[in-house]
XYZ file of C-alpha atoms in Angstrom:
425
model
C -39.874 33.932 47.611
C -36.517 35.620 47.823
C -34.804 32.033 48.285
C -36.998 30.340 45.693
C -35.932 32.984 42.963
C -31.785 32.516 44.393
C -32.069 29.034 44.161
C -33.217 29.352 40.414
C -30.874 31.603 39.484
C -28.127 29.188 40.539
C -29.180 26.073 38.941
C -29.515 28.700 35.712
C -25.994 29.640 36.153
C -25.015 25.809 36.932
C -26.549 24.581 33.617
C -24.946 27.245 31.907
C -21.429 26.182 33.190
C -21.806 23.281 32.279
C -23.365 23.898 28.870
C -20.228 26.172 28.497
C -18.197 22.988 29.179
C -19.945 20.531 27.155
C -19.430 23.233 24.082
C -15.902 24.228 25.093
C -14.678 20.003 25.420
C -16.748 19.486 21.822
C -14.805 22.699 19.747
C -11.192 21.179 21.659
C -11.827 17.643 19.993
C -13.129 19.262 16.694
C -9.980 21.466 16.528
C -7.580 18.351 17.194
C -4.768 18.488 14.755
C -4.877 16.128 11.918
C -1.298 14.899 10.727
C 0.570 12.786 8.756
C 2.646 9.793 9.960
C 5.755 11.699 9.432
C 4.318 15.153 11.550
C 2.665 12.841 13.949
C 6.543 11.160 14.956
C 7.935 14.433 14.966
C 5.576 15.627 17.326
C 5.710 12.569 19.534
C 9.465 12.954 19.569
C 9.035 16.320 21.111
C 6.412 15.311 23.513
C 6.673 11.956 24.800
C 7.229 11.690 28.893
C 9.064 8.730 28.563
C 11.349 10.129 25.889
C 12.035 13.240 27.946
C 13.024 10.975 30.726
C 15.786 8.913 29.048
C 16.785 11.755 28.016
C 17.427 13.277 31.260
C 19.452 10.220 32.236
C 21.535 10.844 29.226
C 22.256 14.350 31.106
C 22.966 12.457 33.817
C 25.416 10.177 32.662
C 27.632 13.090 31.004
C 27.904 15.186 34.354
C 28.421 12.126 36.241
C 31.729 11.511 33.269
C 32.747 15.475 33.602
C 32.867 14.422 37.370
C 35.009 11.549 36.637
C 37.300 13.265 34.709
C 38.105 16.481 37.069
C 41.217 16.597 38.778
C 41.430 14.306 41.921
C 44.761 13.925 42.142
C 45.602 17.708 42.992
C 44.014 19.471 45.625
C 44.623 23.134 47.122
C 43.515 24.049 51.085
C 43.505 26.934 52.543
C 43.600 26.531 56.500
C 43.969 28.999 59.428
C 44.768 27.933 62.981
C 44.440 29.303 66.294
C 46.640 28.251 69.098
C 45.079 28.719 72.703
C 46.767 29.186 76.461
C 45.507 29.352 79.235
C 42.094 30.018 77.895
C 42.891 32.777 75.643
C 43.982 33.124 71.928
C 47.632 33.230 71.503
C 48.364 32.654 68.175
C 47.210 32.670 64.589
C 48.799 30.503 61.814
C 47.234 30.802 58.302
C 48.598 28.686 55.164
C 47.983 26.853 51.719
C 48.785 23.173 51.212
C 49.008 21.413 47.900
C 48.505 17.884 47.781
C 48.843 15.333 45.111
C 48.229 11.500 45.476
C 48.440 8.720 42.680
C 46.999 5.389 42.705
C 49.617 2.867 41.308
C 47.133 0.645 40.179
C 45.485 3.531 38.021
C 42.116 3.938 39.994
C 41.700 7.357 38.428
C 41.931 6.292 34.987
C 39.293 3.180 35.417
C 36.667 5.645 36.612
C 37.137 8.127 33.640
C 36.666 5.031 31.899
C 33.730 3.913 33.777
C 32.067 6.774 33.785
C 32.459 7.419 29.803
C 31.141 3.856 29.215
C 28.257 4.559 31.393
C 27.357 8.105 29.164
C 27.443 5.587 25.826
C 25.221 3.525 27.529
C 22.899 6.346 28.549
C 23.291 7.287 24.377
C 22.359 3.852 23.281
C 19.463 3.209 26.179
C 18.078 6.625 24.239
C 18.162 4.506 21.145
C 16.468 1.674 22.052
C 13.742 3.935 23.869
C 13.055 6.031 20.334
C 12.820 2.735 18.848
C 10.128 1.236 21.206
C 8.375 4.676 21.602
C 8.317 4.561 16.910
C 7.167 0.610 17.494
C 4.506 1.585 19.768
C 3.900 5.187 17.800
C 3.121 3.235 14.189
C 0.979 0.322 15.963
C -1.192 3.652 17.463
C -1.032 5.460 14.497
C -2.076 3.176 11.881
C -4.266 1.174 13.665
C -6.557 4.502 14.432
C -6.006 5.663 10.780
C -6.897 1.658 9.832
C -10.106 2.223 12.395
C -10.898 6.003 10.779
C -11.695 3.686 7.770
C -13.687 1.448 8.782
C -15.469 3.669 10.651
C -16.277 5.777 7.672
C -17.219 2.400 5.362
C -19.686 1.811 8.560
C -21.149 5.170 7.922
C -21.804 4.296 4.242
C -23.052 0.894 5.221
C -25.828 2.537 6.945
C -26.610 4.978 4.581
C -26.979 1.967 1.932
C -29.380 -0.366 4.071
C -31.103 2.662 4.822
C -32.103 3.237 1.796
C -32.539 -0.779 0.989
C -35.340 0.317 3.972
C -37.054 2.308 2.462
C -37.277 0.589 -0.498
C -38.626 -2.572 1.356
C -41.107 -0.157 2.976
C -41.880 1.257 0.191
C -42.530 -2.462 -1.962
C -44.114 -3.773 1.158
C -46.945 -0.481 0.398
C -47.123 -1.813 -2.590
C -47.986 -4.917 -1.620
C -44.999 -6.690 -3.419
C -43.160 -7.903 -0.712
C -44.958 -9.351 2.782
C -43.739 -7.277 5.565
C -40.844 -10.012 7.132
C -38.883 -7.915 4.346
C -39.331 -4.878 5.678
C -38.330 -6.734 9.407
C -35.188 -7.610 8.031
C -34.100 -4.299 6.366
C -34.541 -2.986 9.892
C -32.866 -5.964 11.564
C -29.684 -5.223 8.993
C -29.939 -1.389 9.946
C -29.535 -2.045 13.319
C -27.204 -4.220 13.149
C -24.929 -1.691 10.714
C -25.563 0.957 13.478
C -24.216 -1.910 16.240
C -21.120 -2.195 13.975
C -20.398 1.618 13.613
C -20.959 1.857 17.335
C -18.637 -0.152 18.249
C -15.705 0.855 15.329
C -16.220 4.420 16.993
C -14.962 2.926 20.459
C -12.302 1.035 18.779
C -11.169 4.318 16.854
C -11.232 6.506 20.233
C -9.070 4.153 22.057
C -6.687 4.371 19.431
C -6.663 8.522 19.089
C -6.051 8.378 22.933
C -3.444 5.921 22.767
C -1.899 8.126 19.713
C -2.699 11.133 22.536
C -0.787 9.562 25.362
C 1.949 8.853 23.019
C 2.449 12.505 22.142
C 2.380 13.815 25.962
C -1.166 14.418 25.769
C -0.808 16.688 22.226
C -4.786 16.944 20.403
C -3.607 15.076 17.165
C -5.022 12.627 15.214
C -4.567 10.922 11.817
C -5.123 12.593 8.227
C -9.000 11.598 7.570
C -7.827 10.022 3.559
C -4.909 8.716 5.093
C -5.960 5.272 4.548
C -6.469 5.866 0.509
C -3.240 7.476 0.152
C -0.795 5.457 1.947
C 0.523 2.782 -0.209
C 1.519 -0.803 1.186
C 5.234 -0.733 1.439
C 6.868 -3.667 -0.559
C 9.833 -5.401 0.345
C 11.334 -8.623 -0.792
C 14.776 -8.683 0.316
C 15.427 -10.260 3.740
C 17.280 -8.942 6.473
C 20.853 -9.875 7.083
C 20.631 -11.233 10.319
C 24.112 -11.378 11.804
C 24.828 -8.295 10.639
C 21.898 -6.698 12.591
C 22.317 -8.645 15.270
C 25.549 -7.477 15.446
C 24.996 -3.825 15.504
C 21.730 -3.479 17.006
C 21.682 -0.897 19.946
C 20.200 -3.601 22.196
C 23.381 -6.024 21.573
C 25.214 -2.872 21.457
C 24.068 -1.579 24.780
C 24.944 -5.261 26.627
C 28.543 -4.924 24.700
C 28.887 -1.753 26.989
C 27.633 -3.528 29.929
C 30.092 -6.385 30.184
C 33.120 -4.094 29.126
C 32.064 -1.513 31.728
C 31.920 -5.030 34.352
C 35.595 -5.737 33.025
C 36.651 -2.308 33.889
C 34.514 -2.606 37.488
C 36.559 -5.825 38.395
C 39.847 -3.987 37.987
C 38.218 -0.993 40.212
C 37.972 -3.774 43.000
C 41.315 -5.230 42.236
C 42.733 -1.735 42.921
C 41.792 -1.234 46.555
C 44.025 -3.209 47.553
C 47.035 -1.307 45.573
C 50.191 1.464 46.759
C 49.219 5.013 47.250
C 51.987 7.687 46.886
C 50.784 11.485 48.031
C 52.907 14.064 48.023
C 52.247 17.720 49.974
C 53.680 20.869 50.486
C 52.213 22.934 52.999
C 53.553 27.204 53.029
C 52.602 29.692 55.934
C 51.268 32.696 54.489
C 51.071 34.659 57.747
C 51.765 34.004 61.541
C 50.662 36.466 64.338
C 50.576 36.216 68.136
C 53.213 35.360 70.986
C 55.161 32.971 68.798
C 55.571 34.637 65.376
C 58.535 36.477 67.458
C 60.528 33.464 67.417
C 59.367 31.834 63.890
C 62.463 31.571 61.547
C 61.963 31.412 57.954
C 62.541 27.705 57.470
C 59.579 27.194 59.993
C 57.348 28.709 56.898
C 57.761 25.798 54.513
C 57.358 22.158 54.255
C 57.568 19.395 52.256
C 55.968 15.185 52.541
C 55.663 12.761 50.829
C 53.934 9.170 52.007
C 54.284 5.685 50.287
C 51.141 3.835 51.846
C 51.143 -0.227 51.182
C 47.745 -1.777 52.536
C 47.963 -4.908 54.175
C 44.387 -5.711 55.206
C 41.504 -4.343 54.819
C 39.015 -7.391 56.245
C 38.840 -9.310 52.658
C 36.684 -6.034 51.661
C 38.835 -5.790 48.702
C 38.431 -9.877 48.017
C 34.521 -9.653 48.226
C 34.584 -7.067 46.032
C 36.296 -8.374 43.450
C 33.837 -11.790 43.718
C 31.107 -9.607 43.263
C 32.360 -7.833 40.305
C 33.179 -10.860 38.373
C 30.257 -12.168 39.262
C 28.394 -9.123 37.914
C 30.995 -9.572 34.712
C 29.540 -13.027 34.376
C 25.689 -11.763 34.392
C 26.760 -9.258 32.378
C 28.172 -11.869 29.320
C 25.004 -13.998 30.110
C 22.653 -11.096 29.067
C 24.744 -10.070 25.906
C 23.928 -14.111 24.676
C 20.530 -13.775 25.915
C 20.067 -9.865 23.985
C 21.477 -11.332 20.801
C 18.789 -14.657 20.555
C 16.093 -12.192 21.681
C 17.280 -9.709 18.611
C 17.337 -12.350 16.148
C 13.965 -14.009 17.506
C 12.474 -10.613 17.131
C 13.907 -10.049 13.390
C 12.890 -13.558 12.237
C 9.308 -12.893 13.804
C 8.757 -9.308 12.269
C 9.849 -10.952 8.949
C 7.485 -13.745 8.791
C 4.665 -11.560 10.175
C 5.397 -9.038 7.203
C 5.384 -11.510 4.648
C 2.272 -13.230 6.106
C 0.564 -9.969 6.000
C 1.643 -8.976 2.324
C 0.126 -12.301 1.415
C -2.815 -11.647 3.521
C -3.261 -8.261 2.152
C -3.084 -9.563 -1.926
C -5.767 -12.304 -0.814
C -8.220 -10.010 0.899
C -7.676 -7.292 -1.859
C -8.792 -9.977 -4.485
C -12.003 -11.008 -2.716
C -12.935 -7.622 -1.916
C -13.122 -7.022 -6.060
C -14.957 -9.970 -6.289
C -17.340 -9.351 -3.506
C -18.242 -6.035 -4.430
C -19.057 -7.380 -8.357
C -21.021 -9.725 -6.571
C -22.823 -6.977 -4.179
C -23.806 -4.544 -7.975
C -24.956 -7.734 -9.445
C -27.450 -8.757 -6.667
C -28.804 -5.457 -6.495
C -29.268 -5.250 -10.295
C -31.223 -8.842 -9.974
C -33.165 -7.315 -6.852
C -34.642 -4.051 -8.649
C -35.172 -6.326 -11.726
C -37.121 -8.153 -9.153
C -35.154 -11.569 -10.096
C -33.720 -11.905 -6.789
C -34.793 -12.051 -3.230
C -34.164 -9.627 -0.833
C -32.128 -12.125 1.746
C -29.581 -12.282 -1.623
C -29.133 -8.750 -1.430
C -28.771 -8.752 2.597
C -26.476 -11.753 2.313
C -24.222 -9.734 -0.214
C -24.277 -6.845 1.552
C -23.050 -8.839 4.728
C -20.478 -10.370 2.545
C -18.890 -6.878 1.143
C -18.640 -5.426 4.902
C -17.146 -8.510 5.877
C -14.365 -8.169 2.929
C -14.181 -4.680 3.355
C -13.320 -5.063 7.565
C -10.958 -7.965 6.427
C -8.838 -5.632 3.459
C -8.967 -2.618 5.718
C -7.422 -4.313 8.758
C -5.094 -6.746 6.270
C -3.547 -3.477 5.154
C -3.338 -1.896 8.422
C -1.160 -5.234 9.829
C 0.960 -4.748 6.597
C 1.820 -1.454 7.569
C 2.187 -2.180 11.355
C 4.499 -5.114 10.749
C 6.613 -3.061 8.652
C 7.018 -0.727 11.172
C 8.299 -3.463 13.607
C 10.537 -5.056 11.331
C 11.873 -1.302 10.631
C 12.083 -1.728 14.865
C 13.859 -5.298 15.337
C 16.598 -3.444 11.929
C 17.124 -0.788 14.518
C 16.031 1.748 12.297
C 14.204 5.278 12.919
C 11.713 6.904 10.237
């Protein structure tokens, strides 16, 4: 009995948990923040993983230039040496050494230079990542806010043939209209409640796409954003060379083959003069020999001119290499500027077909929903039949899906033509 009465208990305090759970996931999506396009970029600017990462590289890149830049040419060692005989210490010599060697063909100065085109590159690969991360952050935004819309037009879809079922029911009691009316009100219910059934996954996908977006932040779109956002109207076109010409993509490439020009002359200089010159003082001497150590044996002085004559063709192969990654390098800035301009042209066409789109759909939604008053007027007046009224009602949810989703690819494609101008909100 003992075991019975445990073993209650715990499935008790298992449905409990997870009762707790259920509640505790349903108030953490009800209390997701809802923002406005602007609040929901600043707080995916903040969050966003891959953001955070190019940024990190950007640290990268400006230690790796404050590493260029420190001294290599002077260096400073402190050395202390122990002489044995016979087994046994007989003499300590301790002293500093300063050292300075110079690359004629100014090795030094390529890396600073390197390594300082390398942190611009870092700057401008940010760029281009806040500018896919606000392409990709406007598709998710708008498209949920586009799908919060239509999800709430499904809701009053329902809500109307529900009460277009009762009605039928109602008639049908009356004996005015034969019961295949009162079929198809429920046929057109169900099928409204298929429709909002499936908006509601579309809509989810999008608030966890917006989620991911945001480093897994609880936001989601204003609920009236839809209403208030107006279509953005533009009817000047872009100047195309002159984007192209300072995009941070073509801009980025630029870097690349000038870096690749500076690389070849890196691998040109292995094979140039080195002078180094060192001076080396003893600090203290102690043991069997500091007796006889004169003062000039406490000081001195080199200096080395070193020509190379072979290294193996290392220095040859090197310099292949790097022009050949110079070459790539020029290939890819031709390539970058036709895929900028492709990109502009596209977003520009897509814009204006959607502004067009958007004017059309607007239209037939005004006429369609005339159309939708004046069937039901004709239906309660009983001078229509009831598959008029379901045929307009089919009609106006149609027109409605088609303006909600014209306006949301208006305000998408403005966002990537903002994208292909380089520009940021």
């Amino acid at each position: 009995m003992r075991s019975r009465k445990t073993g209650q208990r715990v499935k008790k305090l298992l449905l409990f948990l997870l009762v707790a759970i259920f509640f505790s996931s349903m108030s953490g999506r009800c209390t997701a923040e809802e923002v406005s396009w602007e609040e929901a970029w600043r707080i995916i600017t903040d969050k966003s993983p891959s953001l955070k990462a190019t940024l990190y590289a950007v640290e990268v890149a400006k230690a790796s230039l404050k590493l260029a830049g420190a001294g290599k040419r002077i260096s400073a060692d402190l050395a202390v040496t122990e002489a044995m005989l016979e087994g046994a210490s007989d003499s300590f010599v301790g002293g500093i050494t300063l050292s300075y060697s110079l690359n004629l063909a100014g090795k030094e100065e390529l890396e600073i230079a390197s390594a300082r085109i390398a942190y611009e590159e870092a700057l401008l690969a940010y760029r281009i990542s806040q500018l896919q991360l606000f392409r990709n952050a406007s598709f998710a935004y708008w498209n949920a806010v586009a799908a919060n819309a239509a999800l709430r037009a499904a809701e009053e879809e329902i809500k109307k043939r529900e009460a277009f079922l009762k009605d039928a029911k109602l008639r049908y009691e009356q004996g005015v209209v034969p019961q295949l009316d009162v079929l198809r009100a429920e046929s057109a219910l169900a099928e409204a409640k298929a429709s909002y059934a499936s908006k509601r996954a579309i809509r989810e996908n999008y608030y966890a796409m917006l989620k991911g977006l945001a480093g897994w932040t609880d936001i989601e779109p204003l609920k009236e954003a839809f209403e208030k956002v107006e279509v953005p109207i533009r009817e000047q076109a872009p100047n195309y060379s002159g984007v192209v010409e300072r995009h941070p993509s073509v801009a980025l490439q630029s870097l690349k083959v000038a870096r690749n020009e500076i690389l070849v002359k890196l691998a040109k200089s292995g094979m140039a003069p080195k002078v180094s010159i060192s001076g080396t003082r003893n600090l203290f001497k102690e043991g069997s020999s500091s007796a006889s150590s004169s003062v000039e044996d406490r000081w001195s002085a080199q200096a080395t001119l070193s020509i190379p004559l072979s290294d193996g063709g290392k220095t040859k192969w090197s310099v292949s290499q790097a022009k050949a990654q110079l070459n790539i390098a020029r290939a890819e800035l031709g390539k970058e500027k036709a895929a900028v301009m492709e990109e502009l042209f596209s977003a520009w066409e897509d814009y204006r077909s959607a502004l067009e789109d958007f004017a059309s759909s607007k239209k037939r939604l005004e006429l369609v929903a005339r159309e939708r008053e004046i069937s039901v007027l004709r239906y309660n007046e009983g001078l229509s039949s009831q598959l008029d009224v379901l045929d307009a009602q089919s009609r106006y949810a149609d027109s409605l899906a088609n303006y909600i989703n014209a306006k949301k690819k208006v305000l998408v494609s403005y966002s990537r033509l903002d994208a292909a101008e380089g520009r940021l909100p």
